Amino acid sequence: MPNSFKLEALLFDLDGTLADTVVQLAKASKQAVEAIGLNPPLLEQVKDYVGNGVNMLLARCIKGSFDAKVEDIDTTLFKRAREVFNEKYTKGLSENYRLYDGVTNGLELFKSKNLKLAVVTNKPHMFAIPLLKHMGIYDKFDFILAGEVLSKRKPDPYPLEYTLEKLNIKKENALMIGDSNNDILAGQRAGVKTAFLSYGYNRLDEKELHFDYRFDNFNDLTDFIIKQIG
């Protein structure tokens, strides 16, 4: 990292960055789509659809297209699908997830170095908080901003700006860490350096992402950060 970059805070995405949650998302999505009489998406499709919040995930699953829009779906059908998703996903939060290798140890190391840690996710608050608790990493974070709390979500910069304000950290002293274009774009637009994790759910060619740093696993990210801050 450049000498002018004094690292004080790490902002993490959740799904595809800290944990693999696609199976639990796919199960709830399948049940929601079936409840309104449509064919459910395949697991690999759900993996491509993750990243823009539950409403967009459901819209994509219902339409079978990444380019689907919520407003193009019958309001009554969509409301029913979301109700079923909420119920099934809440019940399934304690299973079918996997923390990526090195996440727990990495977070503990970062805390020992007095770095501020935050989660900035588009996953709704009603799911993100209990999921982080089930994973045993909830108390590692100084601040958690989940989806459907603010009126804007990544890739808009506001969630990152809001989080940095809560942490009392300047944008030039933070690093946004994520697996998708939403994370990278949000970081760029907020003036925050970005670290791309290649193992997650990103669906774009990496040439389309203009990140500052790239890592293939969480342990490499941890080693890099610890070396930089000493």
JSON list of C-alpha atoms in Angstrom, two decimals:
[
{"chain": "A", "resi": 1, "resn": "MET", "atom": "CA", "xyz": [0.00, 0.00, 0.00]},
{"chain": "A", "resi": 2, "resn": "PRO", "atom": "CA", "xyz": [1.22, 3.55, -0.61]},
{"chain": "A", "resi": 3, "resn": "ASN", "atom": "CA", "xyz": [2.82, 5.28, 2.36]},
{"chain": "A", "resi": 4, "resn": "SER", "atom": "CA", "xyz": [0.03, 7.86, 2.33]},
{"chain": "A", "resi": 5, "resn": "PHE", "atom": "CA", "xyz": [-2.51, 5.14, 3.00]},
{"chain": "A", "resi": 6, "resn": "LYS", "atom": "CA", "xyz": [-2.86, 4.83, 6.77]},
{"chain": "A", "resi": 7, "resn": "LEU", "atom": "CA", "xyz": [-5.15, 1.85, 7.22]},
{"chain": "A", "resi": 8, "resn": "GLU", "atom": "CA", "xyz": [-7.57, 2.23, 10.14]},
{"chain": "A", "resi": 9, "resn": "ALA", "atom": "CA", "xyz": [-10.74, 0.43, 9.08]},
{"chain": "A", "resi": 10, "resn": "LEU", "atom": "CA", "xyz": [-11.82, -2.59, 7.05]},
{"chain": "A", "resi": 11, "resn": "LEU", "atom": "CA", "xyz": [-15.30, -2.71, 5.52]},
{"chain": "A", "resi": 12, "resn": "PHE", "atom": "CA", "xyz": [-16.50, -6.18, 4.53]},
{"chain": "A", "resi": 13, "resn": "ASP", "atom": "CA", "xyz": [-19.24, -7.45, 2.30]},
{"chain": "A", "resi": 14, "resn": "LEU", "atom": "CA", "xyz": [-20.97, -10.55, 3.71]},
{"chain": "A", "resi": 15, "resn": "ASP", "atom": "CA", "xyz": [-22.26, -13.08, 1.14]},
{"chain": "A", "resi": 16, "resn": "GLY", "atom": "CA", "xyz": [-19.42, -14.38, -1.00]},
{"chain": "A", "resi": 17, "resn": "THR", "atom": "CA", "xyz": [-16.83, -12.48, 1.05]},
{"chain": "A", "resi": 18, "resn": "LEU", "atom": "CA", "xyz": [-17.02, -13.72, 4.63]},
{"chain": "A", "resi": 19, "resn": "ALA", "atom": "CA", "xyz": [-19.19, -16.77, 3.99]},
{"chain": "A", "resi": 20, "resn": "ASP", "atom": "CA", "xyz": [-20.63, -19.00, 1.31]},
{"chain": "A", "resi": 21, "resn": "THR", "atom": "CA", "xyz": [-24.39, -18.69, 1.81]},
{"chain": "A", "resi": 22, "resn": "VAL", "atom": "CA", "xyz": [-25.67, -19.56, -1.64]},
{"chain": "A", "resi": 23, "resn": "VAL", "atom": "CA", "xyz": [-27.23, -22.88, -0.58]},
{"chain": "A", "resi": 24, "resn": "GLN", "atom": "CA", "xyz": [-29.44, -21.31, 2.09]},
{"chain": "A", "resi": 25, "resn": "LEU", "atom": "CA", "xyz": [-30.37, -18.49, -0.27]},
{"chain": "A", "resi": 26, "resn": "ALA", "atom": "CA", "xyz": [-31.20, -20.98, -3.03]},
{"chain": "A", "resi": 27, "resn": "LYS", "atom": "CA", "xyz": [-33.40, -23.09, -0.75]},
{"chain": "A", "resi": 28, "resn": "ALA", "atom": "CA", "xyz": [-35.47, -20.12, 0.39]},
{"chain": "A", "resi": 29, "resn": "SER", "atom": "CA", "xyz": [-35.67, -18.74, -3.15]},
{"chain": "A", "resi": 30, "resn": "LYS", "atom": "CA", "xyz": [-36.83, -22.10, -4.48]},
{"chain": "A", "resi": 31, "resn": "GLN", "atom": "CA", "xyz": [-39.61, -22.31, -1.92]},
{"chain": "A", "resi": 32, "resn": "ALA", "atom": "CA", "xyz": [-40.67, -18.71, -2.57]},
{"chain": "A", "resi": 33, "resn": "VAL", "atom": "CA", "xyz": [-40.87, -19.17, -6.35]},
{"chain": "A", "resi": 34, "resn": "GLU", "atom": "CA", "xyz": [-42.68, -22.50, -6.04]},
{"chain": "A", "resi": 35, "resn": "ALA", "atom": "CA", "xyz": [-45.21, -20.86, -3.70]},
{"chain": "A", "resi": 36, "resn": "ILE", "atom": "CA", "xyz": [-46.38, -18.63, -6.55]},
{"chain": "A", "resi": 37, "resn": "GLY", "atom": "CA", "xyz": [-46.57, -21.52, -9.00]},
{"chain": "A", "resi": 38, "resn": "LEU", "atom": "CA", "xyz": [-43.39, -20.98, -11.01]},
{"chain": "A", "resi": 39, "resn": "ASN", "atom": "CA", "xyz": [-40.34, -23.13, -11.75]},
{"chain": "A", "resi": 40, "resn": "PRO", "atom": "CA", "xyz": [-37.55, -22.50, -9.23]},
{"chain": "A", "resi": 41, "resn": "PRO", "atom": "CA", "xyz": [-34.03, -21.37, -10.18]},
{"chain": "A", "resi": 42, "resn": "LEU", "atom": "CA", "xyz": [-31.02, -23.67, -10.21]},
{"chain": "A", "resi": 43, "resn": "LEU", "atom": "CA", "xyz": [-28.29, -23.29, -7.59]},
{"chain": "A", "resi": 44, "resn": "GLU", "atom": "CA", "xyz": [-25.84, -21.82, -10.10]},
{"chain": "A", "resi": 45, "resn": "GLN", "atom": "CA", "xyz": [-28.44, -19.29, -11.21]},
{"chain": "A", "resi": 46, "resn": "VAL", "atom": "CA", "xyz": [-28.96, -18.11, -7.64]},
{"chain": "A", "resi": 47, "resn": "LYS", "atom": "CA", "xyz": [-25.21, -17.69, -7.28]},
{"chain": "A", "resi": 48, "resn": "ASP", "atom": "CA", "xyz": [-25.29, -15.30, -10.24]},
{"chain": "A", "resi": 49, "resn": "TYR", "atom": "CA", "xyz": [-28.33, -13.44, -8.88]},
{"chain": "A", "resi": 50, "resn": "VAL", "atom": "CA", "xyz": [-26.93, -12.65, -5.40]},
{"chain": "A", "resi": 51, "resn": "GLY", "atom": "CA", "xyz": [-25.64, -9.19, -4.50]},
{"chain": "A", "resi": 52, "resn": "ASN", "atom": "CA", "xyz": [-28.36, -6.57, -4.86]},
{"chain": "A", "resi": 53, "resn": "GLY", "atom": "CA", "xyz": [-30.60, -7.44, -1.93]},
{"chain": "A", "resi": 54, "resn": "VAL", "atom": "CA", "xyz": [-33.46, -9.89, -1.50]},
{"chain": "A", "resi": 55, "resn": "ASN", "atom": "CA", "xyz": [-35.99, -8.09, -3.66]},
{"chain": "A", "resi": 56, "resn": "MET", "atom": "CA", "xyz": [-33.67, -8.12, -6.65]},
{"chain": "A", "resi": 57, "resn": "LEU", "atom": "CA", "xyz": [-32.72, -11.76, -5.94]},
{"chain": "A", "resi": 58, "resn": "LEU", "atom": "CA", "xyz": [-36.38, -12.75, -5.95]},
{"chain": "A", "resi": 59, "resn": "ALA", "atom": "CA", "xyz": [-37.15, -10.72, -9.07]},
{"chain": "A", "resi": 60, "resn": "ARG", "atom": "CA", "xyz": [-34.31, -12.46, -10.90]},
{"chain": "A", "resi": 61, "resn": "CYS", "atom": "CA", "xyz": [-35.41, -15.88, -9.65]},
{"chain": "A", "resi": 62, "resn": "ILE", "atom": "CA", "xyz": [-39.02, -15.26, -10.67]},
{"chain": "A", "resi": 63, "resn": "LYS", "atom": "CA", "xyz": [-38.10, -13.98, -14.14]},
{"chain": "A", "resi": 64, "resn": "GLY", "atom": "CA", "xyz": [-35.11, -16.27, -14.62]},
{"chain": "A", "resi": 65, "resn": "SER", "atom": "CA", "xyz": [-32.97, -13.35, -15.69]},
{"chain": "A", "resi": 66, "resn": "PHE", "atom": "CA", "xyz": [-30.28, -11.18, -14.12]},
{"chain": "A", "resi": 67, "resn": "ASP", "atom": "CA", "xyz": [-31.82, -8.16, -15.85]},
{"chain": "A", "resi": 68, "resn": "ALA", "atom": "CA", "xyz": [-35.23, -8.60, -14.17]},
{"chain": "A", "resi": 69, "resn": "LYS", "atom": "CA", "xyz": [-36.85, -5.65, -12.40]},
{"chain": "A", "resi": 70, "resn": "VAL", "atom": "CA", "xyz": [-39.10, -5.79, -9.35]},
{"chain": "A", "resi": 71, "resn": "GLU", "atom": "CA", "xyz": [-41.57, -3.36, -10.92]},
{"chain": "A", "resi": 72, "resn": "ASP", "atom": "CA", "xyz": [-42.14, -5.77, -13.83]},
{"chain": "A", "resi": 73, "resn": "ILE", "atom": "CA", "xyz": [-43.60, -8.41, -11.51]},
{"chain": "A", "resi": 74, "resn": "ASP", "atom": "CA", "xyz": [-47.23, -8.54, -10.39]},
{"chain": "A", "resi": 75, "resn": "THR", "atom": "CA", "xyz": [-47.36, -6.84, -6.99]},
{"chain": "A", "resi": 76, "resn": "THR", "atom": "CA", "xyz": [-49.50, -9.51, -5.33]},
{"chain": "A", "resi": 77, "resn": "LEU", "atom": "CA", "xyz": [-47.31, -12.35, -6.60]},
{"chain": "A", "resi": 78, "resn": "PHE", "atom": "CA", "xyz": [-44.14, -10.58, -5.52]},
{"chain": "A", "resi": 79, "resn": "LYS", "atom": "CA", "xyz": [-45.51, -9.82, -2.07]},
{"chain": "A", "resi": 80, "resn": "ARG", "atom": "CA", "xyz": [-46.39, -13.49, -1.59]},
{"chain": "A", "resi": 81, "resn": "ALA", "atom": "CA", "xyz": [-42.96, -14.62, -2.77]},
{"chain": "A", "resi": 82, "resn": "ARG", "atom": "CA", "xyz": [-41.23, -12.22, -0.37]},
{"chain": "A", "resi": 83, "resn": "GLU", "atom": "CA", "xyz": [-43.40, -13.39, 2.55]},
{"chain": "A", "resi": 84, "resn": "VAL", "atom": "CA", "xyz": [-42.49, -17.02, 1.88]},
{"chain": "A", "resi": 85, "resn": "PHE", "atom": "CA", "xyz": [-38.81, -16.14, 1.44]},
{"chain": "A", "resi": 86, "resn": "ASN", "atom": "CA", "xyz": [-38.74, -14.24, 4.73]},
{"chain": "A", "resi": 87, "resn": "GLU", "atom": "CA", "xyz": [-40.29, -17.15, 6.59]},
{"chain": "A", "resi": 88, "resn": "LYS", "atom": "CA", "xyz": [-38.17, -19.91, 5.05]},
{"chain": "A", "resi": 89, "resn": "TYR", "atom": "CA", "xyz": [-34.90, -18.03, 5.08]},
{"chain": "A", "resi": 90, "resn": "THR", "atom": "CA", "xyz": [-35.28, -16.95, 8.70]},
{"chain": "A", "resi": 91, "resn": "LYS", "atom": "CA", "xyz": [-35.84, -20.58, 9.69]},
{"chain": "A", "resi": 92, "resn": "GLY", "atom": "CA", "xyz": [-32.81, -21.71, 7.68]},
{"chain": "A", "resi": 93, "resn": "LEU", "atom": "CA", "xyz": [-30.24, -19.17, 8.83]},
{"chain": "A", "resi": 94, "resn": "SER", "atom": "CA", "xyz": [-28.60, -21.56, 11.28]},
{"chain": "A", "resi": 95, "resn": "GLU", "atom": "CA", "xyz": [-27.56, -24.05, 8.57]},
{"chain": "A", "resi": 96, "resn": "ASN", "atom": "CA", "xyz": [-26.25, -24.37, 5.02]},
{"chain": "A", "resi": 97, "resn": "TYR", "atom": "CA", "xyz": [-23.54, -21.72, 5.34]},
{"chain": "A", "resi": 98, "resn": "ARG", "atom": "CA", "xyz": [-19.77, -21.96, 5.41]},
{"chain": "A", "resi": 99, "resn": "LEU", "atom": "CA", "xyz": [-17.34, -19.36, 6.68]},
{"chain": "A", "resi": 100, "resn": "TYR", "atom": "CA", "xyz": [-14.48, -19.14, 4.23]},
{"chain": "A", "resi": 101, "resn": "ASP", "atom": "CA", "xyz": [-11.13, -20.48, 5.41]},
{"chain": "A", "resi": 102, "resn": "GLY", "atom": "CA", "xyz": [-9.22, -17.97, 7.48]},
{"chain": "A", "resi": 103, "resn": "VAL", "atom": "CA", "xyz": [-12.09, -15.58, 8.17]},
{"chain": "A", "resi": 104, "resn": "THR", "atom": "CA", "xyz": [-12.37, -16.10, 11.94]},
{"chain": "A", "resi": 105, "resn": "ASN", "atom": "CA", "xyz": [-8.62, -16.00, 12.53]},
{"chain": "A", "resi": 106, "resn": "GLY", "atom": "CA", "xyz": [-8.25, -13.02, 10.22]},
{"chain": "A", "resi": 107, "resn": "LEU", "atom": "CA", "xyz": [-10.90, -11.00, 12.02]},
{"chain": "A", "resi": 108, "resn": "GLU", "atom": "CA", "xyz": [-9.31, -11.78, 15.37]},
{"chain": "A", "resi": 109, "resn": "LEU", "atom": "CA", "xyz": [-5.91, -10.63, 14.09]},
{"chain": "A", "resi": 110, "resn": "PHE", "atom": "CA", "xyz": [-7.38, -7.42, 12.72]},
{"chain": "A", "resi": 111, "resn": "LYS", "atom": "CA", "xyz": [-9.04, -6.72, 16.06]},
{"chain": "A", "resi": 112, "resn": "SER", "atom": "CA", "xyz": [-5.76, -7.35, 17.89]},
{"chain": "A", "resi": 113, "resn": "LYS", "atom": "CA", "xyz": [-4.19, -4.65, 15.71]},
{"chain": "A", "resi": 114, "resn": "ASN", "atom": "CA", "xyz": [-6.93, -2.19, 16.72]},
{"chain": "A", "resi": 115, "resn": "LEU", "atom": "CA", "xyz": [-8.40, -1.91, 13.24]},
{"chain": "A", "resi": 116, "resn": "LYS", "atom": "CA", "xyz": [-12.05, -0.87, 13.08]},
{"chain": "A", "resi": 117, "resn": "LEU", "atom": "CA", "xyz": [-14.14, -3.59, 11.44]},
{"chain": "A", "resi": 118, "resn": "ALA", "atom": "CA", "xyz": [-17.52, -3.22, 9.78]},
{"chain": "A", "resi": 119, "resn": "VAL", "atom": "CA", "xyz": [-19.91, -5.20, 7.63]},
{"chain": "A", "resi": 120, "resn": "VAL", "atom": "CA", "xyz": [-21.60, -3.33, 4.78]},
{"chain": "A", "resi": 121, "resn": "THR", "atom": "CA", "xyz": [-24.02, -5.70, 3.08]},
{"chain": "A", "resi": 122, "resn": "ASN", "atom": "CA", "xyz": [-27.12, -5.51, 0.90]},
{"chain": "A", "resi": 123, "resn": "LYS", "atom": "CA", "xyz": [-28.53, -8.52, 2.77]},
{"chain": "A", "resi": 124, "resn": "PRO", "atom": "CA", "xyz": [-31.52, -7.27, 4.81]},
{"chain": "A", "resi": 125, "resn": "HIS", "atom": "CA", "xyz": [-30.86, -6.43, 8.45]},
{"chain": "A", "resi": 126, "resn": "MET", "atom": "CA", "xyz": [-33.44, -9.00, 9.57]},
{"chain": "A", "resi": 127, "resn": "PHE", "atom": "CA", "xyz": [-31.25, -11.75, 8.11]},
{"chain": "A", "resi": 128, "resn": "ALA", "atom": "CA", "xyz": [-27.72, -10.36, 8.39]},
{"chain": "A", "resi": 129, "resn": "ILE", "atom": "CA", "xyz": [-27.64, -9.89, 12.16]},
{"chain": "A", "resi": 130, "resn": "PRO", "atom": "CA", "xyz": [-28.84, -13.38, 13.16]},
{"chain": "A", "resi": 131, "resn": "LEU", "atom": "CA", "xyz": [-26.66, -14.97, 10.46]},
{"chain": "A", "resi": 132, "resn": "LEU", "atom": "CA", "xyz": [-23.53, -13.25, 11.79]},
{"chain": "A", "resi": 133, "resn": "LYS", "atom": "CA", "xyz": [-24.47, -14.45, 15.27]},
{"chain": "A", "resi": 134, "resn": "HIS", "atom": "CA", "xyz": [-24.95, -18.04, 14.06]},
{"chain": "A", "resi": 135, "resn": "MET", "atom": "CA", "xyz": [-21.52, -17.81, 12.44]},
{"chain": "A", "resi": 136, "resn": "GLY", "atom": "CA", "xyz": [-19.96, -16.70, 15.71]},
{"chain": "A", "resi": 137, "resn": "ILE", "atom": "CA", "xyz": [-18.42, -13.51, 14.28]},
{"chain": "A", "resi": 138, "resn": "TYR", "atom": "CA", "xyz": [-21.04, -10.89, 15.17]},
{"chain": "A", "resi": 139, "resn": "ASP", "atom": "CA", "xyz": [-19.02, -9.52, 18.08]},
{"chain": "A", "resi": 140, "resn": "LYS", "atom": "CA", "xyz": [-15.93, -9.05, 15.91]},
{"chain": "A", "resi": 141, "resn": "PHE", "atom": "CA", "xyz": [-17.44, -5.98, 14.26]},
{"chain": "A", "resi": 142, "resn": "ASP", "atom": "CA", "xyz": [-17.58, -2.41, 15.49]},
{"chain": "A", "resi": 143, "resn": "PHE", "atom": "CA", "xyz": [-20.48, -1.60, 13.21]},
{"chain": "A", "resi": 144, "resn": "ILE", "atom": "CA", "xyz": [-22.86, -3.53, 10.95]},
{"chain": "A", "resi": 145, "resn": "LEU", "atom": "CA", "xyz": [-24.89, -1.89, 8.20]},
{"chain": "A", "resi": 146, "resn": "ALA", "atom": "CA", "xyz": [-27.25, -4.26, 6.46]},
{"chain": "A", "resi": 147, "resn": "GLY", "atom": "CA", "xyz": [-29.73, -3.79, 3.65]},
{"chain": "A", "resi": 148, "resn": "GLU", "atom": "CA", "xyz": [-33.17, -2.18, 3.86]},
{"chain": "A", "resi": 149, "resn": "VAL", "atom": "CA", "xyz": [-31.94, 0.15, 6.62]},
{"chain": "A", "resi": 150, "resn": "LEU", "atom": "CA", "xyz": [-30.95, 3.03, 4.36]},
{"chain": "A", "resi": 151, "resn": "SER", "atom": "CA", "xyz": [-32.80, 4.11, 1.23]},
{"chain": "A", "resi": 152, "resn": "LYS", "atom": "CA", "xyz": [-29.71, 3.34, -0.87]},
{"chain": "A", "resi": 153, "resn": "ARG", "atom": "CA", "xyz": [-27.57, 0.24, -1.23]},
{"chain": "A", "resi": 154, "resn": "LYS", "atom": "CA", "xyz": [-24.28, -0.72, -2.87]},
{"chain": "A", "resi": 155, "resn": "PRO", "atom": "CA", "xyz": [-23.09, 0.11, -5.50]},
{"chain": "A", "resi": 156, "resn": "ASP", "atom": "CA", "xyz": [-24.24, 3.53, -4.30]},
{"chain": "A", "resi": 157, "resn": "PRO", "atom": "CA", "xyz": [-21.48, 5.01, -2.12]},
{"chain": "A", "resi": 158, "resn": "TYR", "atom": "CA", "xyz": [-23.81, 6.18, 0.65]},
{"chain": "A", "resi": 159, "resn": "PRO", "atom": "CA", "xyz": [-23.75, 2.94, 2.73]},
{"chain": "A", "resi": 160, "resn": "LEU", "atom": "CA", "xyz": [-19.95, 3.17, 2.88]},
{"chain": "A", "resi": 161, "resn": "GLU", "atom": "CA", "xyz": [-20.02, 6.89, 3.65]},
{"chain": "A", "resi": 162, "resn": "TYR", "atom": "CA", "xyz": [-22.59, 6.31, 6.39]},
{"chain": "A", "resi": 163, "resn": "THR", "atom": "CA", "xyz": [-20.50, 3.49, 7.91]},
{"chain": "A", "resi": 164, "resn": "LEU", "atom": "CA", "xyz": [-17.30, 5.54, 7.91]},
{"chain": "A", "resi": 165, "resn": "GLU", "atom": "CA", "xyz": [-19.14, 8.37, 9.63]},
{"chain": "A", "resi": 166, "resn": "LYS", "atom": "CA", "xyz": [-20.32, 5.97, 12.34]},
{"chain": "A", "resi": 167, "resn": "LEU", "atom": "CA", "xyz": [-16.77, 4.65, 12.76]},
{"chain": "A", "resi": 168, "resn": "ASN", "atom": "CA", "xyz": [-15.32, 8.18, 12.71]},
{"chain": "A", "resi": 169, "resn": "ILE", "atom": "CA", "xyz": [-12.84, 7.11, 10.04]},
{"chain": "A", "resi": 170, "resn": "LYS", "atom": "CA", "xyz": [-11.72, 9.14, 7.02]},
{"chain": "A", "resi": 171, "resn": "LYS", "atom": "CA", "xyz": [-12.34, 7.55, 3.63]},
{"chain": "A", "resi": 172, "resn": "GLU", "atom": "CA", "xyz": [-8.64, 7.59, 2.76]},
{"chain": "A", "resi": 173, "resn": "ASN", "atom": "CA", "xyz": [-7.92, 5.39, 5.78]},
{"chain": "A", "resi": 174, "resn": "ALA", "atom": "CA", "xyz": [-10.37, 2.61, 4.92]},
{"chain": "A", "resi": 175, "resn": "LEU", "atom": "CA", "xyz": [-10.43, -0.45, 2.68]},
{"chain": "A", "resi": 176, "resn": "MET", "atom": "CA", "xyz": [-13.60, -1.94, 1.16]},
{"chain": "A", "resi": 177, "resn": "ILE", "atom": "CA", "xyz": [-13.33, -5.71, 0.80]},
{"chain": "A", "resi": 178, "resn": "GLY", "atom": "CA", "xyz": [-15.75, -7.65, -1.37]},
{"chain": "A", "resi": 179, "resn": "ASP", "atom": "CA", "xyz": [-16.35, -10.18, -4.10]},
{"chain": "A", "resi": 180, "resn": "SER", "atom": "CA", "xyz": [-18.49, -8.29, -6.59]},
{"chain": "A", "resi": 181, "resn": "ASN", "atom": "CA", "xyz": [-18.78, -5.23, -8.77]},
{"chain": "A", "resi": 182, "resn": "ASN", "atom": "CA", "xyz": [-21.23, -3.75, -6.24]},
{"chain": "A", "resi": 183, "resn": "ASP", "atom": "CA", "xyz": [-18.49, -3.68, -3.62]},
{"chain": "A", "resi": 184, "resn": "ILE", "atom": "CA", "xyz": [-15.81, -2.35, -5.94]},
{"chain": "A", "resi": 185, "resn": "LEU", "atom": "CA", "xyz": [-18.05, 0.34, -7.45]},
{"chain": "A", "resi": 186, "resn": "ALA", "atom": "CA", "xyz": [-19.30, 1.45, -4.03]},
{"chain": "A", "resi": 187, "resn": "GLY", "atom": "CA", "xyz": [-15.72, 1.78, -2.84]},
{"chain": "A", "resi": 188, "resn": "GLN", "atom": "CA", "xyz": [-14.64, 3.75, -5.90]},
{"chain": "A", "resi": 189, "resn": "ARG", "atom": "CA", "xyz": [-17.60, 6.10, -5.70]},
{"chain": "A", "resi": 190, "resn": "ALA", "atom": "CA", "xyz": [-16.97, 6.69, -1.99]},
{"chain": "A", "resi": 191, "resn": "GLY", "atom": "CA", "xyz": [-13.28, 7.38, -2.56]},
{"chain": "A", "resi": 192, "resn": "VAL", "atom": "CA", "xyz": [-12.28, 4.24, -0.63]},
{"chain": "A", "resi": 193, "resn": "LYS", "atom": "CA", "xyz": [-9.59, 1.81, -1.74]},
{"chain": "A", "resi": 194, "resn": "THR", "atom": "CA", "xyz": [-10.89, -1.62, -2.70]},
{"chain": "A", "resi": 195, "resn": "ALA", "atom": "CA", "xyz": [-9.79, -5.23, -2.33]},
{"chain": "A", "resi": 196, "resn": "PHE", "atom": "CA", "xyz": [-11.40, -7.82, -4.61]},
{"chain": "A", "resi": 197, "resn": "LEU", "atom": "CA", "xyz": [-11.78, -11.42, -3.41]},
{"chain": "A", "resi": 198, "resn": "SER", "atom": "CA", "xyz": [-11.88, -13.69, -6.45]},
{"chain": "A", "resi": 199, "resn": "TYR", "atom": "CA", "xyz": [-13.54, -16.69, -4.78]},
{"chain": "A", "resi": 200, "resn": "GLY", "atom": "CA", "xyz": [-17.01, -15.16, -4.30]},
{"chain": "A", "resi": 201, "resn": "TYR", "atom": "CA", "xyz": [-20.07, -14.58, -6.45]},
{"chain": "A", "resi": 202, "resn": "ASN", "atom": "CA", "xyz": [-18.83, -11.96, -8.91]},
{"chain": "A", "resi": 203, "resn": "ARG", "atom": "CA", "xyz": [-20.34, -12.55, -12.35]},
{"chain": "A", "resi": 204, "resn": "LEU", "atom": "CA", "xyz": [-18.31, -10.03, -14.35]},
{"chain": "A", "resi": 205, "resn": "ASP", "atom": "CA", "xyz": [-15.02, -10.46, -16.16]},
{"chain": "A", "resi": 206, "resn": "GLU", "atom": "CA", "xyz": [-12.35, -9.18, -13.79]},
{"chain": "A", "resi": 207, "resn": "LYS", "atom": "CA", "xyz": [-11.20, -6.81, -16.54]},
{"chain": "A", "resi": 208, "resn": "GLU", "atom": "CA", "xyz": [-14.39, -4.87, -15.90]},
{"chain": "A", "resi": 209, "resn": "LEU", "atom": "CA", "xyz": [-13.48, -4.36, -12.24]},
{"chain": "A", "resi": 210, "resn": "HIS", "atom": "CA", "xyz": [-11.04, -1.60, -11.37]},
{"chain": "A", "resi": 211, "resn": "PHE", "atom": "CA", "xyz": [-9.99, -2.68, -7.89]},
{"chain": "A", "resi": 212, "resn": "ASP", "atom": "CA", "xyz": [-6.82, -1.66, -6.04]},
{"chain": "A", "resi": 213, "resn": "TYR", "atom": "CA", "xyz": [-5.90, -5.12, -4.72]},
{"chain": "A", "resi": 214, "resn": "ARG", "atom": "CA", "xyz": [-6.86, -8.70, -5.52]},
{"chain": "A", "resi": 215, "resn": "PHE", "atom": "CA", "xyz": [-6.72, -11.88, -3.42]},
{"chain": "A", "resi": 216, "resn": "ASP", "atom": "CA", "xyz": [-7.66, -15.49, -4.13]},
{"chain": "A", "resi": 217, "resn": "ASN", "atom": "CA", "xyz": [-8.29, -16.42, -0.49]},
{"chain": "A", "resi": 218, "resn": "PHE", "atom": "CA", "xyz": [-8.90, -14.72, 2.84]},
{"chain": "A", "resi": 219, "resn": "ASN", "atom": "CA", "xyz": [-5.57, -15.80, 4.34]},
{"chain": "A", "resi": 220, "resn": "ASP", "atom": "CA", "xyz": [-3.67, -13.91, 1.63]},
{"chain": "A", "resi": 221, "resn": "LEU", "atom": "CA", "xyz": [-5.74, -10.82, 2.40]},
{"chain": "A", "resi": 222, "resn": "THR", "atom": "CA", "xyz": [-4.93, -11.18, 6.10]},
{"chain": "A", "resi": 223, "resn": "ASP", "atom": "CA", "xyz": [-1.20, -11.61, 5.48]},
{"chain": "A", "resi": 224, "resn": "PHE", "atom": "CA", "xyz": [-1.14, -8.54, 3.24]},
{"chain": "A", "resi": 225, "resn": "ILE", "atom": "CA", "xyz": [-2.94, -6.32, 5.73]},
{"chain": "A", "resi": 226, "resn": "ILE", "atom": "CA", "xyz": [-0.89, -7.42, 8.72]},
{"chain": "A", "resi": 227, "resn": "LYS", "atom": "CA", "xyz": [2.36, -6.81, 6.82]},
{"chain": "A", "resi": 228, "resn": "GLN", "atom": "CA", "xyz": [1.23, -3.32, 5.87]},
{"chain": "A", "resi": 229, "resn": "ILE", "atom": "CA", "xyz": [0.22, -2.16, 9.32]},
{"chain": "A", "resi": 230, "resn": "GLY", "atom": "CA", "xyz": [3.09, -3.90, 11.13]}
]
